[in-house]
């Protein structure tokens, strides 16, 4: 249907609009209801034409409320009148459902020839076989074709229904057509065809009116708004209105009156207006319901119709005395209910919300509570019952709390954390024993750490400060959760307050039983250990006047204390074997069978990274990850994935590190992290991006602002180190040296001496060497070697030896041999390969600069997993067996096209020039043999050579030069 001509819609004396200026409401309301009804209009026109020729017809038009059935019937009536056909019209209404022959009276009153039969309609009520006026109507129809139009036949009174059924049975004997309309929410309309031989004798048609299509909705938008609607806007209108013509028209008229334009920027506005229109139509329909029994059932259906069968809904409403068939008919008649898949349902969420909101608050809460209890007895879905309980008054039953907790678990499995938090918050509204309440609070805090970390911190602080005895056993778990989320300030504050009140070893009121005393001492030890984890993360502690956390005992009672002691020993870099022993003790089961804390176990795994027991660390991290997934603890999953990413970096596998970090982002989105944890996540992301050659992405992350308190934490040192690596990649040794030294100052302030943690000394030394300050370079490099030898990890020693060899001419070959020997026993195979190539070149008198250029790209320092900036990762093997040393050759001047080779190609080329076979190169670089073949083919193509012989000659050059 095209847009009407403006001249046809201009009233006399009305000034016509300027050309090109859109005008709203160009399509009247009736025309909008007839949009996309061309097929139906053509069929009705054909029926009317046949009626003029003497063929009777029976036509039923059905559709959802607001689909335009009545408007189509009125159009047919006008069309028939224009064709000279007698038209009698009537409309069934709720007010006349109890009035005898109410619709028949309207039909007969439409023509004076039948008015003398009107008094008989109300007489002889019980006399069978009497249909007043029917015989006269059939006779008049033989004289002049007649069309009867009845709207809303689903509301017919019983007598009018029988009268029309009798008329339908007599249609083959007269040129008469019966055109009716009803809503399709009813199970079935009047059975006009029952016992009637209409087939072949009369035209019988049932028209179902669909909603507007997207094209029709676009036409309505253009007609009402005066301009073509944006695609996304039209889609939003279709989605918000369901294509219902009445709702579409009202929504667009209000939208236009508000001065909006149909574009993508106003999608939200049209959705809001559509919801208002739908709600107002629902409210109007509610206002017309006069039967309180039907209203009660409708409210119960709105509350739990999707969860319970209709008989249970009726029982909930307390309407069991009313026949179910009557209730169904009344509900369908309201237009607020539809039948879908054989179930009665309220028509859409907006209508459901409006029905529920119309109830008084107390009645609404009571109805939801009774519905939840009935659904529980019917063994309905946990989340469905949980949704009922969210709006119910406290029911004071244990099943409610259990159901809400199960519903929260199901929501977490589905990734809906907000819904899970709502269930758990509602569970806390029930009267709970202290033991159950603290369990629910901890579960809620763990969920809120992802969606509202600051609120989670406040909740955890409240748990730790609760004086009830049942809470004492959960304080360490609460602090552990707080530290996992990164809120170290809250954890430190709460732990300090708890320990200050308890006194040393919790001796304020020691239990008399020896077992209870030992348990209290173990609890106190756990709190003290966690305080030592939180305490060093900030420089100032003036808020609470408590002494620093005491030194943990040399023989810890709990795995938590063992984990913290292991990490402190590793940070000091004093006793590797003791740190390893404590870390493994921390990862074992608790002697008393208590649930293990997560933070100490993560510290134990980090300790194993520094001791270079990477296989053990990976095994325990995978076990932690499985446990966290099983318990749906997103923050723990993210923390374990982050630590495993560090492990992959130390193994020379940055691609796997990037994969784990991406998975951690899904579990704990960056916007959901606590501000104090920003440096940790940012530094890890920057290092991983640099290792994968994503310098631009690393630079963008490093430049993001960090909250000032977070910069003062020990993780701020990691961020300084990552920014130093980025400065190296940008070729800025001045800035790199300053950043590495600043990183070192922070680490030393917090007692972190071990170079295996962050080799900032060697990095600062390399930056100073690049600036030409040899004295400033050698001092930190030698200090790092001394500290690495004290720690005893082969990777750290080998990396320190290699760094010192690259800056010092004295004993360079000897230091490179030591580096090769130590790195051969370290997990980072890329660092070992680099040292092997450097040793082979140094044996032939090559300069350090040439050695570095010819060597494979340096990926980190053994034991650190921190990559050299800007280089691609060289994947490392787990096997500690060193690759075979290549035969020494003397390199000459580098070919001019050498810089065009990728780092991977350079690594393969230099090893191939040393005489290694493809299998040996693959083992050294931890790649497949096919990858080596592809890299060497690319090298040959770029260097314009034909094979290994020319590659060796090119690498050797001329010895005379």
PDB file of C-alpha atoms in Angstrom, residues 26 47-48 99 160 338 384 505 563-564 628 673 685 741 820 848 907 926 942:
ATOM      1  CA  UNK A  26      -0.176  10.826   6.874  1.00  0.00           C
ATOM      2  CA  UNK A  47     -17.152 -13.246  -1.479  1.00  0.00           C
ATOM      3  CA  UNK A  48     -19.311 -10.117  -1.656  1.00  0.00           C
ATOM      4  CA  UNK A  99     -28.480 -10.389  27.872  1.00  0.00           C
ATOM      5  CA  UNK A 160     -27.408 -15.338  20.059  1.00  0.00           C
ATOM      6  CA  UNK A 338      -2.853 -16.704  24.744  1.00  0.00           C
ATOM      7  CA  UNK A 384      11.994 -20.772  38.306  1.00  0.00           C
ATOM      8  CA  UNK A 505      47.986 -16.952  69.271  1.00  0.00           C
ATOM      9  CA  UNK A 563      52.850 -21.484  51.421  1.00  0.00           C
ATOM     10  CA  UNK A 564      53.490 -17.977  52.711  1.00  0.00           C
ATOM     11  CA  UNK A 628      37.820 -23.679  40.730  1.00  0.00           C
ATOM     12  CA  UNK A 673      38.851  -6.115  38.549  1.00  0.00           C
ATOM     13  CA  UNK A 685      49.349  -8.472  29.527  1.00  0.00           C
ATOM     14  CA  UNK A 741      66.160   0.873  38.365  1.00  0.00           C
ATOM     15  CA  UNK A 820      75.321 -23.031  28.206  1.00  0.00           C
ATOM     16  CA  UNK A 848      79.342  -9.387  20.615  1.00  0.00           C
ATOM     17  CA  UNK A 907      67.098 -18.693  14.406  1.00  0.00           C
ATOM     18  CA  UNK A 926      60.801 -26.598  20.025  1.00  0.00           C
ATOM     19  CA  UNK A 942      64.792 -13.886   0.668  1.00  0.00           C
TER      20      UNK A 942
END
